[in-house]
Amino acid sequence: MAVLEVKAMSEIAAAMAGGQKGVLMFYATWQDASAEALTRERSRPGGQLHQLLEAMAQAPENAAVRFFTCEAEAAPELSLKMGVEMGNPKEPRCKFSRAMVELLKEQKVAFGSFDILGDEEVRQGLKRYSDWPTYPQLYCRGELLGGLDVVKEMAQEEGGLVSQLDLGNETDISNPAGAGADAAAGTGTGAAAAQPDPAAAQAALEERLRSLVGGSPAMLFMKGNPDAPRCGFSRRIVELLREEGWDFGYFDILQDNAVREGLKKFSDWPTYPQLYVKGELVGGLDLVQEMKESGDLADLKP
């Protein structure tokens, strides 16, 4: 049986409708690569791995197996789903890595890089270490921020990445020089001469956050409201929940900076939207999307 070129998961599912097993090989054409680099790329059309795949597809013992190839950059959604990411800042080899590099440069964020294609042990080990299955991955001060979607959302926040990650020397007016995290979250009240005890203010904020996340069996912290979301991520998660017939409460984090900043630390989740069920964090848009696709979202509905 011939090797089938695909660009979407639906094509693979249709070809395997009879319950066959499948083998999928990604490849890169690398139009701007040197002739020497193209020669080394064994997965390219006509390359050694491609020829091997064709031979395996013709073998009688593999009659019940379907074989597929996919140009990684031409199928970004399928590549992302399968964890295919490639590149370095000067020559990113996929749209996700290229978009991440462009975003960081636009935001004037200085960064180092590691090409995971050059070390398979790091490539696989970092997925387990970070509990994040795909690349690119962005870290700040040793802490994982997330992938491209998370970084895009953070860049849309007020002040962009430099402000969100506290990378600049300029002082944000919401966090005066010398103020601690509680002041930045807006928990201080009264005149400067009568500042509240930081520990007490933090405890009060955490108590308020616990009350908010448990305020409804399903609680969504988002930008805007369900009928007028103020970012694409919030709009999409509302659509997913409504498609599954969820009833849920919501909180517009744009209206309360104390909650907006405090909940990130409280939940250990750096971005919005955030979905809670019975007071427990479910996750953001990516996780809800995955649960929708697997059927778990319907089962989770309170």
Short mmCIF file of C-alpha atoms in Angstrom, two decimals, residues 21 26 58 64 75 82-83 89 101 113 119 138 144-145 153 157 159 161-162 167 175 189 196 202 220 245 251 276 287:
data_model
loop_
_atom_site.label_atom_id
_atom_site.label_comp_id
_atom_site.label_asym_id
_atom_site.label_seq_id
_atom_site.Cartn_x
_atom_site.Cartn_y
_atom_site.Cartn_z
CA LYS A 21 -2.39 0.72 13.02
CA PHE A 26 7.24 14.21 9.78
CA GLN A 58 4.97 -2.43 0.50
CA ALA A 64 -2.73 -3.98 8.15
CA ALA A 75 0.62 21.27 8.97
CA MET A 82 2.31 15.49 17.95
CA GLY A 83 4.94 17.63 19.68
CA PRO A 89 16.60 31.84 16.83
CA VAL A 101 11.26 34.18 18.34
CA SER A 113 18.21 29.38 23.31
CA ASP A 119 20.23 16.62 21.90
CA LEU A 138 9.97 29.45 27.45
CA LEU A 144 8.47 27.35 32.99
CA LEU A 145 6.11 29.95 31.52
CA GLU A 153 -1.48 35.78 25.94
CA GLU A 157 -1.37 41.83 29.02
CA GLY A 159 2.84 46.35 29.66
CA LEU A 161 6.16 40.59 28.43
CA VAL A 162 8.73 42.97 29.88
CA LEU A 167 12.35 42.32 33.18
CA ASN A 175 4.03 48.65 41.86
CA THR A 189 -5.39 50.74 51.51
CA PRO A 196 -1.24 47.22 56.51
CA GLN A 202 -1.77 38.41 51.87
CA LEU A 220 -14.37 30.88 34.99
CA GLY A 245 -24.00 22.79 28.02
CA PHE A 251 -15.17 36.80 37.20
CA TYR A 276 -12.25 25.94 38.31
CA LEU A 287 -6.35 21.88 28.66
#
